[in-house]
PDB file of C-alpha atoms in Angstrom:
ATOM      1  CA  UNK T  41     -13.444  28.982  -0.147  1.00  0.00           C
ATOM      2  CA  UNK T  42     -16.074  30.970   2.232  1.00  0.00           C
ATOM      3  CA  UNK T  43     -13.473  32.118   4.442  1.00  0.00           C
ATOM      4  CA  UNK T  44     -15.306  34.676   7.552  1.00  0.00           C
ATOM      5  CA  UNK T  45     -15.626  32.793  10.977  1.00  0.00           C
ATOM      6  CA  UNK T  46     -19.193  31.808  12.816  1.00  0.00           C
ATOM      7  CA  UNK T  47     -19.764  33.426  15.574  1.00  0.00           C
ATOM      8  CA  UNK T  48     -17.705  30.165  17.264  1.00  0.00           C
ATOM      9  CA  UNK T  49     -14.974  30.851  15.595  1.00  0.00           C
ATOM     10  CA  UNK T  50     -14.825  28.072  13.421  1.00  0.00           C
ATOM     11  CA  UNK T  51     -13.945  28.881   9.764  1.00  0.00           C
ATOM     12  CA  UNK T  52     -15.090  27.243   6.807  1.00  0.00           C
ATOM     13  CA  UNK T  53     -13.122  24.235   5.290  1.00  0.00           C
ATOM     14  CA  UNK T  54     -10.370  25.121   8.007  1.00  0.00           C
ATOM     15  CA  UNK T  55      -9.596  21.115   9.541  1.00  0.00           C
ATOM     16  CA  UNK T  56      -7.153  19.409  11.356  1.00  0.00           C
ATOM     17  CA  UNK T  57      -8.306  16.205   9.677  1.00  0.00           C
ATOM     18  CA  UNK T  58     -10.001  16.278   6.706  1.00  0.00           C
ATOM     19  CA  UNK T  59      -8.716  18.557   3.944  1.00  0.00           C
ATOM     20  CA  UNK T  60     -10.795  20.306   1.241  1.00  0.00           C
ATOM     21  CA  UNK T  61     -10.138  21.739  -2.491  1.00  0.00           C
ATOM     22  CA  UNK T  62     -13.702  22.467  -4.396  1.00  0.00           C
ATOM     23  CA  UNK T  63     -13.653  21.672  -8.023  1.00  0.00           C
ATOM     24  CA  UNK T  64     -15.349  23.913 -10.400  1.00  0.00           C
ATOM     25  CA  UNK T  65     -15.068  23.089 -13.340  1.00  0.00           C
ATOM     26  CA  UNK T  66     -16.616  19.403 -11.768  1.00  0.00           C
ATOM     27  CA  UNK T  67     -18.665  20.682  -9.742  1.00  0.00           C
ATOM     28  CA  UNK T  68     -16.842  18.726  -7.401  1.00  0.00           C
ATOM     29  CA  UNK T  69     -16.268  18.955  -3.377  1.00  0.00           C
ATOM     30  CA  UNK T  70     -13.032  16.452  -2.794  1.00  0.00           C
ATOM     31  CA  UNK T  71     -12.461  15.703   1.461  1.00  0.00           C
ATOM     32  CA  UNK T  72      -9.207  13.104   1.920  1.00  0.00           C
ATOM     33  CA  UNK T  73      -8.868  12.615   5.765  1.00  0.00           C
ATOM     34  CA  UNK T  74      -5.383  12.491   6.733  1.00  0.00           C
ATOM     35  CA  UNK T  75      -5.031  11.257  10.487  1.00  0.00           C
ATOM     36  CA  UNK T  76      -2.219  12.804  12.551  1.00  0.00           C
ATOM     37  CA  UNK T  77      -2.541   8.913  14.460  1.00  0.00           C
ATOM     38  CA  UNK T  78      -4.235   5.580  13.308  1.00  0.00           C
ATOM     39  CA  UNK T  79      -6.767   6.102  10.459  1.00  0.00           C
ATOM     40  CA  UNK T  80      -9.515   5.855  12.386  1.00  0.00           C
ATOM     41  CA  UNK T  81     -12.327   7.874  13.321  1.00  0.00           C
ATOM     42  CA  UNK T  82     -11.252   9.459  16.738  1.00  0.00           C
ATOM     43  CA  UNK T  83     -13.483  11.849  18.640  1.00  0.00           C
ATOM     44  CA  UNK T  84     -11.257  15.080  17.260  1.00  0.00           C
ATOM     45  CA  UNK T  85     -12.242  13.937  13.724  1.00  0.00           C
ATOM     46  CA  UNK T  86     -15.675  13.028  14.480  1.00  0.00           C
ATOM     47  CA  UNK T  87     -16.205  16.277  15.753  1.00  0.00           C
ATOM     48  CA  UNK T  88     -14.660  17.712  12.408  1.00  0.00           C
ATOM     49  CA  UNK T  89     -16.912  15.825  10.143  1.00  0.00           C
ATOM     50  CA  UNK T  90     -20.230  17.083  11.928  1.00  0.00           C
ATOM     51  CA  UNK T  91     -18.599  21.018  10.821  1.00  0.00           C
ATOM     52  CA  UNK T  92     -17.682  19.778   7.476  1.00  0.00           C
ATOM     53  CA  UNK T  93     -21.544  18.599   7.330  1.00  0.00           C
ATOM     54  CA  UNK T  94     -22.797  21.783   8.592  1.00  0.00           C
ATOM     55  CA  UNK T  95     -20.191  23.995   5.893  1.00  0.00           C
ATOM     56  CA  UNK T  96     -21.343  22.025   2.883  1.00  0.00           C
ATOM     57  CA  UNK T  97     -25.453  23.211   3.888  1.00  0.00           C
ATOM     58  CA  UNK T  98     -23.734  26.783   4.285  1.00  0.00           C
ATOM     59  CA  UNK T  99     -21.601  27.300   1.018  1.00  0.00           C
ATOM     60  CA  UNK T 100     -25.178  25.994  -0.740  1.00  0.00           C
ATOM     61  CA  UNK T 101     -27.747  27.830   1.651  1.00  0.00           C
ATOM     62  CA  UNK T 102     -25.316  31.073   0.762  1.00  0.00           C
ATOM     63  CA  UNK T 103     -24.515  29.523  -3.375  1.00  0.00           C
ATOM     64  CA  UNK T 104     -20.840  30.467  -2.557  1.00  0.00           C
ATOM     65  CA  UNK T 105     -20.155  26.497  -4.012  1.00  0.00           C
ATOM     66  CA  UNK T 106     -22.195  24.420  -6.705  1.00  0.00           C
ATOM     67  CA  UNK T 107     -21.394  21.677  -4.693  1.00  0.00           C
ATOM     68  CA  UNK T 108     -23.019  19.224  -7.698  1.00  0.00           C
ATOM     69  CA  UNK T 109     -21.163  16.284  -6.333  1.00  0.00           C
ATOM     70  CA  UNK T 110     -18.993  15.328  -1.974  1.00  0.00           C
ATOM     71  CA  UNK T 111     -16.476  13.414  -3.092  1.00  0.00           C
ATOM     72  CA  UNK T 112     -14.767  11.472   0.406  1.00  0.00           C
ATOM     73  CA  UNK T 113     -10.823   9.647  -0.108  1.00  0.00           C
ATOM     74  CA  UNK T 114      -8.597   9.429   2.593  1.00  0.00           C
ATOM     75  CA  UNK T 115      -4.203  10.275   1.429  1.00  0.00           C
ATOM     76  CA  UNK T 116      -3.169   7.214   4.799  1.00  0.00           C
ATOM     77  CA  UNK T 117      -1.104   5.369   2.466  1.00  0.00           C
ATOM     78  CA  UNK T 118      -3.587   1.929   1.890  1.00  0.00           C
ATOM     79  CA  UNK T 119      -6.219   2.197   4.001  1.00  0.00           C
ATOM     80  CA  UNK T 120     -10.130   4.242   3.508  1.00  0.00           C
ATOM     81  CA  UNK T 121      -9.999   3.606   7.339  1.00  0.00           C
ATOM     82  CA  UNK T 122     -10.249   1.180  10.008  1.00  0.00           C
ATOM     83  CA  UNK T 123     -13.097   2.367  11.845  1.00  0.00           C
ATOM     84  CA  UNK T 124     -13.820   3.219  15.201  1.00  0.00           C
ATOM     85  CA  UNK T 125     -11.912   4.297  17.822  1.00  0.00           C
ATOM     86  CA  UNK T 126     -10.605   0.750  19.283  1.00  0.00           C
ATOM     87  CA  UNK T 127      -8.167   2.300  22.500  1.00  0.00           C
ATOM     88  CA  UNK T 128     -11.009   4.537  23.417  1.00  0.00           C
ATOM     89  CA  UNK T 129     -13.810   1.947  23.817  1.00  0.00           C
ATOM     90  CA  UNK T 130     -11.038  -0.459  26.020  1.00  0.00           C
ATOM     91  CA  UNK T 131     -10.727   1.905  28.122  1.00  0.00           C
ATOM     92  CA  UNK T 132     -14.423   3.107  27.894  1.00  0.00           C
ATOM     93  CA  UNK T 133     -15.760  -0.823  28.502  1.00  0.00           C
ATOM     94  CA  UNK T 134     -12.701  -1.264  31.698  1.00  0.00           C
ATOM     95  CA  UNK T 135     -14.528   2.018  32.964  1.00  0.00           C
ATOM     96  CA  UNK T 136     -17.805   0.699  32.268  1.00  0.00           C
ATOM     97  CA  UNK T 137     -19.230   4.226  30.819  1.00  0.00           C
ATOM     98  CA  UNK T 138     -22.589   3.280  28.864  1.00  0.00           C
ATOM     99  CA  UNK T 139     -22.727   7.006  28.256  1.00  0.00           C
ATOM    100  CA  UNK T 140     -19.332   8.299  26.364  1.00  0.00           C
ATOM    101  CA  UNK T 141     -19.554   4.721  23.895  1.00  0.00           C
ATOM    102  CA  UNK T 142     -23.479   5.417  23.527  1.00  0.00           C
ATOM    103  CA  UNK T 143     -22.487   9.421  22.573  1.00  0.00           C
ATOM    104  CA  UNK T 144     -19.476   8.556  20.221  1.00  0.00           C
ATOM    105  CA  UNK T 145     -21.608   5.848  18.873  1.00  0.00           C
ATOM    106  CA  UNK T 146     -24.013   8.053  18.754  1.00  0.00           C
ATOM    107  CA  UNK T 147     -22.095  10.498  16.383  1.00  0.00           C
ATOM    108  CA  UNK T 148     -21.510   8.026  13.633  1.00  0.00           C
ATOM    109  CA  UNK T 149     -24.482   7.138  12.929  1.00  0.00           C
ATOM    110  CA  UNK T 150     -25.942  10.882  13.415  1.00  0.00           C
ATOM    111  CA  UNK T 151     -23.349  12.117  10.355  1.00  0.00           C
ATOM    112  CA  UNK T 152     -24.016   8.499   8.181  1.00  0.00           C
ATOM    113  CA  UNK T 153     -26.831   8.945   8.167  1.00  0.00           C
ATOM    114  CA  UNK T 154     -26.563  12.612   6.950  1.00  0.00           C
ATOM    115  CA  UNK T 155     -24.717  11.478   4.969  1.00  0.00           C
ATOM    116  CA  UNK T 156     -27.077   8.734   3.479  1.00  0.00           C
ATOM    117  CA  UNK T 157     -30.056  11.562   2.588  1.00  0.00           C
ATOM    118  CA  UNK T 158     -27.474  13.448   0.797  1.00  0.00           C
ATOM    119  CA  UNK T 159     -27.874  16.365   3.886  1.00  0.00           C
ATOM    120  CA  UNK T 160     -31.153  16.798   1.852  1.00  0.00           C
ATOM    121  CA  UNK T 161     -30.166  18.764  -0.144  1.00  0.00           C
ATOM    122  CA  UNK T 162     -29.441  17.666  -4.509  1.00  0.00           C
ATOM    123  CA  UNK T 163     -25.998  16.408  -3.886  1.00  0.00           C
ATOM    124  CA  UNK T 164     -24.787  12.901  -4.658  1.00  0.00           C
ATOM    125  CA  UNK T 165     -22.102  11.896  -2.407  1.00  0.00           C
ATOM    126  CA  UNK T 166     -18.641   9.511  -3.477  1.00  0.00           C
ATOM    127  CA  UNK T 167     -16.929   7.490  -1.654  1.00  0.00           C
ATOM    128  CA  UNK T 168     -13.038   7.157  -2.772  1.00  0.00           C
ATOM    129  CA  UNK T 169     -11.099   4.015  -1.617  1.00  0.00           C
ATOM    130  CA  UNK T 170      -7.525   3.461  -3.186  1.00  0.00           C
ATOM    131  CA  UNK T 171      -7.053   0.817   0.549  1.00  0.00           C
ATOM    132  CA  UNK T 172      -7.963  -1.178   2.821  1.00  0.00           C
ATOM    133  CA  UNK T 173     -11.844  -0.424   4.345  1.00  0.00           C
ATOM    134  CA  UNK T 174     -12.750  -2.321   8.616  1.00  0.00           C
ATOM    135  CA  UNK T 175     -15.197  -2.159  10.811  1.00  0.00           C
ATOM    136  CA  UNK T 176     -16.084   1.449  11.026  1.00  0.00           C
ATOM    137  CA  UNK T 177     -14.335   2.681   7.860  1.00  0.00           C
ATOM    138  CA  UNK T 178     -16.519   0.077   5.333  1.00  0.00           C
ATOM    139  CA  UNK T 179     -19.628   1.020   7.335  1.00  0.00           C
ATOM    140  CA  UNK T 180     -19.379   5.221   6.440  1.00  0.00           C
ATOM    141  CA  UNK T 181     -19.050   3.389   2.598  1.00  0.00           C
ATOM    142  CA  UNK T 182     -22.574   2.333   3.245  1.00  0.00           C
ATOM    143  CA  UNK T 183     -24.323   5.426   3.780  1.00  0.00           C
ATOM    144  CA  UNK T 184     -22.603   6.591   0.062  1.00  0.00           C
ATOM    145  CA  UNK T 185     -24.328   6.945  -2.519  1.00  0.00           C
ATOM    146  CA  UNK T 186     -21.418   5.551  -4.747  1.00  0.00           C
ATOM    147  CA  UNK T 187     -18.145   4.004  -3.957  1.00  0.00           C
ATOM    148  CA  UNK T 188     -15.638   3.205  -6.685  1.00  0.00           C
ATOM    149  CA  UNK T 189     -12.501   1.281  -5.451  1.00  0.00           C
ATOM    150  CA  UNK T 190      -9.384   0.124  -6.438  1.00  0.00           C
ATOM    151  CA  UNK T 191      -8.020  -2.761  -6.896  1.00  0.00           C
ATOM    152  CA  UNK T 192      -6.592  -4.143  -4.386  1.00  0.00           C
ATOM    153  CA  UNK T 193      -8.774  -2.724  -1.258  1.00  0.00           C
ATOM    154  CA  UNK T 194      -9.663  -5.058   1.012  1.00  0.00           C
ATOM    155  CA  UNK T 195     -13.342  -4.730   3.131  1.00  0.00           C
ATOM    156  CA  UNK T 196     -14.163  -6.046   5.812  1.00  0.00           C
ATOM    157  CA  UNK T 197     -15.708  -5.841   9.932  1.00  0.00           C
ATOM    158  CA  UNK T 198     -14.003  -8.014  12.558  1.00  0.00           C
ATOM    159  CA  UNK T 199     -15.729  -6.778  15.209  1.00  0.00           C
ATOM    160  CA  UNK T 200     -16.748 -10.593  15.914  1.00  0.00           C
ATOM    161  CA  UNK T 201     -12.887 -11.368  15.913  1.00  0.00           C
ATOM    162  CA  UNK T 202     -12.906 -10.169  20.079  1.00  0.00           C
ATOM    163  CA  UNK T 203     -17.029 -10.498  20.332  1.00  0.00           C
ATOM    164  CA  UNK T 204     -18.300  -7.727  19.154  1.00  0.00           C
ATOM    165  CA  UNK T 205     -20.441  -6.899  16.475  1.00  0.00           C
ATOM    166  CA  UNK T 206     -20.579  -3.415  13.689  1.00  0.00           C
ATOM    167  CA  UNK T 207     -22.776  -1.140  15.933  1.00  0.00           C
ATOM    168  CA  UNK T 208     -23.068   1.952  13.376  1.00  0.00           C
ATOM    169  CA  UNK T 209     -25.136   0.390  10.564  1.00  0.00           C
ATOM    170  CA  UNK T 210     -23.764  -1.903   8.716  1.00  0.00           C
ATOM    171  CA  UNK T 211     -26.864  -4.418   9.260  1.00  0.00           C
ATOM    172  CA  UNK T 212     -28.844  -1.754   9.072  1.00  0.00           C
ATOM    173  CA  UNK T 213     -27.239  -1.068   5.605  1.00  0.00           C
ATOM    174  CA  UNK T 214     -26.475  -4.357   4.253  1.00  0.00           C
ATOM    175  CA  UNK T 215     -30.257  -5.883   5.036  1.00  0.00           C
ATOM    176  CA  UNK T 216     -31.365  -2.549   3.098  1.00  0.00           C
ATOM    177  CA  UNK T 217     -29.207  -3.626   0.165  1.00  0.00           C
ATOM    178  CA  UNK T 218     -28.824  -7.881   0.799  1.00  0.00           C
ATOM    179  CA  UNK T 219     -31.640  -9.001   2.874  1.00  0.00           C
ATOM    180  CA  UNK T 220     -31.415 -10.180   6.360  1.00  0.00           C
ATOM    181  CA  UNK T 221     -29.530 -13.157   5.690  1.00  0.00           C
ATOM    182  CA  UNK T 222     -26.912 -12.100   4.127  1.00  0.00           C
ATOM    183  CA  UNK T 223     -25.676  -9.365   5.737  1.00  0.00           C
ATOM    184  CA  UNK T 224     -26.041 -11.234   9.272  1.00  0.00           C
ATOM    185  CA  UNK T 225     -24.085 -13.793   6.944  1.00  0.00           C
ATOM    186  CA  UNK T 226     -21.724 -11.006   5.894  1.00  0.00           C
ATOM    187  CA  UNK T 227     -20.859  -9.903  10.105  1.00  0.00           C
ATOM    188  CA  UNK T 228     -20.566 -12.890  11.457  1.00  0.00           C
ATOM    189  CA  UNK T 229     -17.799 -14.175   9.011  1.00  0.00           C
ATOM    190  CA  UNK T 230     -15.187 -11.618  10.103  1.00  0.00           C
ATOM    191  CA  UNK T 231     -14.200 -12.402   6.834  1.00  0.00           C
ATOM    192  CA  UNK T 232     -12.599  -9.747   4.788  1.00  0.00           C
ATOM    193  CA  UNK T 233     -13.593  -9.048   0.389  1.00  0.00           C
ATOM    194  CA  UNK T 234     -11.992  -7.429  -2.040  1.00  0.00           C
ATOM    195  CA  UNK T 235     -13.320  -4.861  -3.464  1.00  0.00           C
ATOM    196  CA  UNK T 236     -14.085  -7.175  -6.989  1.00  0.00           C
ATOM    197  CA  UNK T 237     -16.259  -9.565  -4.667  1.00  0.00           C
ATOM    198  CA  UNK T 238     -17.671  -5.801  -3.634  1.00  0.00           C
ATOM    199  CA  UNK T 239     -18.613  -5.537  -7.331  1.00  0.00           C
ATOM    200  CA  UNK T 240     -20.325  -7.816  -7.763  1.00  0.00           C
ATOM    201  CA  UNK T 241     -22.535  -7.692  -4.857  1.00  0.00           C
ATOM    202  CA  UNK T 242     -22.942  -3.893  -5.669  1.00  0.00           C
ATOM    203  CA  UNK T 243     -21.842  -2.379  -2.975  1.00  0.00           C
ATOM    204  CA  UNK T 244     -19.081  -1.003  -4.821  1.00  0.00           C
ATOM    205  CA  UNK T 245     -19.988   0.228  -7.848  1.00  0.00           C
ATOM    206  CA  UNK T 246     -16.981   0.640  -9.951  1.00  0.00           C
ATOM    207  CA  UNK T 247     -13.899  -0.613  -9.785  1.00  0.00           C
ATOM    208  CA  UNK T 248     -10.059   0.779 -10.866  1.00  0.00           C
ATOM    209  CA  UNK T 249      -6.695   0.386 -11.510  1.00  0.00           C
ATOM    210  CA  UNK T 250      -4.413   0.604  -7.795  1.00  0.00           C
ATOM    211  CA  UNK T 251      -3.286   4.438  -7.908  1.00  0.00           C
ATOM    212  CA  UNK T 252      -7.131   5.760 -10.487  1.00  0.00           C
ATOM    213  CA  UNK T 253      -8.851   5.495  -8.217  1.00  0.00           C
ATOM    214  CA  UNK T 254      -9.147  10.204  -8.604  1.00  0.00           C
ATOM    215  CA  UNK T 255      -8.961   9.581 -12.368  1.00  0.00           C
ATOM    216  CA  UNK T 256     -11.751   6.378 -12.165  1.00  0.00           C
ATOM    217  CA  UNK T 257     -13.897   8.734 -10.191  1.00  0.00           C
ATOM    218  CA  UNK T 258     -13.742  12.327 -11.983  1.00  0.00           C
ATOM    219  CA  UNK T 259     -14.007  10.229 -15.344  1.00  0.00           C
ATOM    220  CA  UNK T 260     -17.543   9.001 -13.586  1.00  0.00           C
ATOM    221  CA  UNK T 261     -18.365  13.053 -12.830  1.00  0.00           C
ATOM    222  CA  UNK T 262     -17.732  13.548 -15.950  1.00  0.00           C
ATOM    223  CA  UNK T 263     -20.175  10.912 -18.236  1.00  0.00           C
ATOM    224  CA  UNK T 264     -22.723  11.139 -15.371  1.00  0.00           C
ATOM    225  CA  UNK T 265     -23.368  15.760 -14.664  1.00  0.00           C
ATOM    226  CA  UNK T 266     -25.394  15.307 -17.312  1.00  0.00           C
ATOM    227  CA  UNK T 267     -28.160  13.521 -15.543  1.00  0.00           C
ATOM    228  CA  UNK T 268     -27.109  14.675 -12.076  1.00  0.00           C
ATOM    229  CA  UNK T 269     -30.703  15.331 -11.742  1.00  0.00           C
ATOM    230  CA  UNK T 270     -32.482  12.280 -12.165  1.00  0.00           C
ATOM    231  CA  UNK T 271     -29.677  10.416 -10.026  1.00  0.00           C
ATOM    232  CA  UNK T 272     -30.487  12.399  -7.029  1.00  0.00           C
ATOM    233  CA  UNK T 273     -34.301  11.739  -7.254  1.00  0.00           C
ATOM    234  CA  UNK T 274     -33.191   7.995  -7.988  1.00  0.00           C
ATOM    235  CA  UNK T 275     -31.251   7.648  -4.986  1.00  0.00           C
ATOM    236  CA  UNK T 276     -34.486  10.117  -3.164  1.00  0.00           C
ATOM    237  CA  UNK T 277     -36.891   6.985  -4.090  1.00  0.00           C
ATOM    238  CA  UNK T 278     -35.009   4.371  -3.104  1.00  0.00           C
ATOM    239  CA  UNK T 279     -34.430   6.426   0.077  1.00  0.00           C
ATOM    240  CA  UNK T 280     -38.206   6.541   0.796  1.00  0.00           C
ATOM    241  CA  UNK T 281     -38.577   2.869  -0.792  1.00  0.00           C
ATOM    242  CA  UNK T 282     -36.171   1.682   1.861  1.00  0.00           C
ATOM    243  CA  UNK T 283     -36.711   4.123   4.338  1.00  0.00           C
ATOM    244  CA  UNK T 284     -33.845   4.052   7.425  1.00  0.00           C
ATOM    245  CA  UNK T 285     -34.863   6.445  10.665  1.00  0.00           C
ATOM    246  CA  UNK T 286     -32.372   7.768  12.187  1.00  0.00           C
ATOM    247  CA  UNK T 287     -33.947   6.110  15.451  1.00  0.00           C
ATOM    248  CA  UNK T 288     -33.339   2.928  14.033  1.00  0.00           C
ATOM    249  CA  UNK T 289     -29.953   3.555  13.883  1.00  0.00           C
ATOM    250  CA  UNK T 290     -29.683   5.069  17.308  1.00  0.00           C
ATOM    251  CA  UNK T 291     -31.076   1.800  18.838  1.00  0.00           C
ATOM    252  CA  UNK T 292     -28.334  -0.544  17.249  1.00  0.00           C
ATOM    253  CA  UNK T 293     -25.651   2.087  18.395  1.00  0.00           C
ATOM    254  CA  UNK T 294     -27.944   0.855  22.330  1.00  0.00           C
ATOM    255  CA  UNK T 295     -27.137  -2.053  21.978  1.00  0.00           C
ATOM    256  CA  UNK T 296     -23.886  -2.301  20.563  1.00  0.00           C
ATOM    257  CA  UNK T 297     -23.182  -0.467  23.975  1.00  0.00           C
ATOM    258  CA  UNK T 298     -24.682  -2.914  25.557  1.00  0.00           C
ATOM    259  CA  UNK T 299     -22.375  -5.429  23.806  1.00  0.00           C
ATOM    260  CA  UNK T 300     -19.225  -3.571  24.322  1.00  0.00           C
ATOM    261  CA  UNK T 301     -20.066  -3.684  28.614  1.00  0.00           C
ATOM    262  CA  UNK T 302     -20.478  -7.666  28.479  1.00  0.00           C
ATOM    263  CA  UNK T 303     -16.823  -7.713  26.651  1.00  0.00           C
ATOM    264  CA  UNK T 304     -14.754 -10.783  28.879  1.00  0.00           C
ATOM    265  CA  UNK T 305     -10.738  -8.976  29.884  1.00  0.00           C
ATOM    266  CA  UNK T 306      -9.875 -11.821  27.124  1.00  0.00           C
ATOM    267  CA  UNK T 307     -11.558  -9.964  24.482  1.00  0.00           C
ATOM    268  CA  UNK T 308      -9.881  -6.565  25.501  1.00  0.00           C
ATOM    269  CA  UNK T 309      -6.902  -7.831  24.822  1.00  0.00           C
ATOM    270  CA  UNK T 310      -7.975  -9.376  21.116  1.00  0.00           C
ATOM    271  CA  UNK T 311      -9.382  -5.767  20.480  1.00  0.00           C
ATOM    272  CA  UNK T 312      -5.671  -4.415  21.717  1.00  0.00           C
ATOM    273  CA  UNK T 313      -3.580  -7.021  20.085  1.00  0.00           C
ATOM    274  CA  UNK T 314      -5.769  -6.073  16.153  1.00  0.00           C
ATOM    275  CA  UNK T 315      -5.113  -1.941  17.589  1.00  0.00           C
ATOM    276  CA  UNK T 316      -1.670  -3.204  17.210  1.00  0.00           C
ATOM    277  CA  UNK T 317      -1.819  -4.744  13.859  1.00  0.00           C
ATOM    278  CA  UNK T 318      -4.246  -2.264  12.154  1.00  0.00           C
ATOM    279  CA  UNK T 319      -1.571  -0.004  13.153  1.00  0.00           C
ATOM    280  CA  UNK T 320       1.294  -1.500  12.252  1.00  0.00           C
ATOM    281  CA  UNK T 321      -0.609  -2.305   8.672  1.00  0.00           C
ATOM    282  CA  UNK T 322      -1.366   0.586   7.701  1.00  0.00           C
ATOM    283  CA  UNK T 323       2.676   2.080   7.919  1.00  0.00           C
ATOM    284  CA  UNK T 324       3.210   5.541  10.815  1.00  0.00           C
ATOM    285  CA  UNK T 325       0.907   8.738  10.948  1.00  0.00           C
ATOM    286  CA  UNK T 326       0.469  12.099   8.356  1.00  0.00           C
ATOM    287  CA  UNK T 327       2.394  14.214   8.964  1.00  0.00           C
TER     288      UNK T 327
END
């Protein structure tokens, strides 16, 4: 991996909450989230995702890594991601800090939009799901070309339980895949979906037995690598047919921030109760 640091002191592919390895045999960059606390998208992890995307572009530009597949998974047992930083949300809502909520949301959707665009490079992005993907964790997966999930993984958008809605891309992505009515139904229900159900809907593209997710991704890459160029072109054509501009995602973030500021104290208590419940389910943090 490239070692020289940038002028800002950042060493490429060296992070605190992301673990990265390059497999030259498969031209694949494997990345795994390693949350220090609750496995969610905290501000420091969002910063690292931004650096990660810059490092990938630079590695391709310098031809130090011939990355053709980009895989994101999680090292947290039983959890891909529990989504947004709900503790942060509650604090900013109580203080009426709309700008902080908007800044957080826009940081999220910028990362997802770049991922959806494959960083404007001939890369196929793959989400590897070996546990629960809830809220923003589910939204993040919708930005990938391919999602491979282990049986037993669960997906859901629970935000309506505490009076909010998923504001980091769910409506935009799901409407394009399922139609507006089906997307609204999924969001409003707040229900949990199995990997098998989402496979039937075409949101999950491959199923693996428990513990076999990485092997399934490797098999997928080996099977399809000779068709890589054609697959990249198909995904590019899909983006052209159903474009999703960053401005649309940011507009939804603004609506989300305004809705968040209308939450009652009862709603905020429900939000934090969900945080505690998810923290118990997700087990101890990774050291």
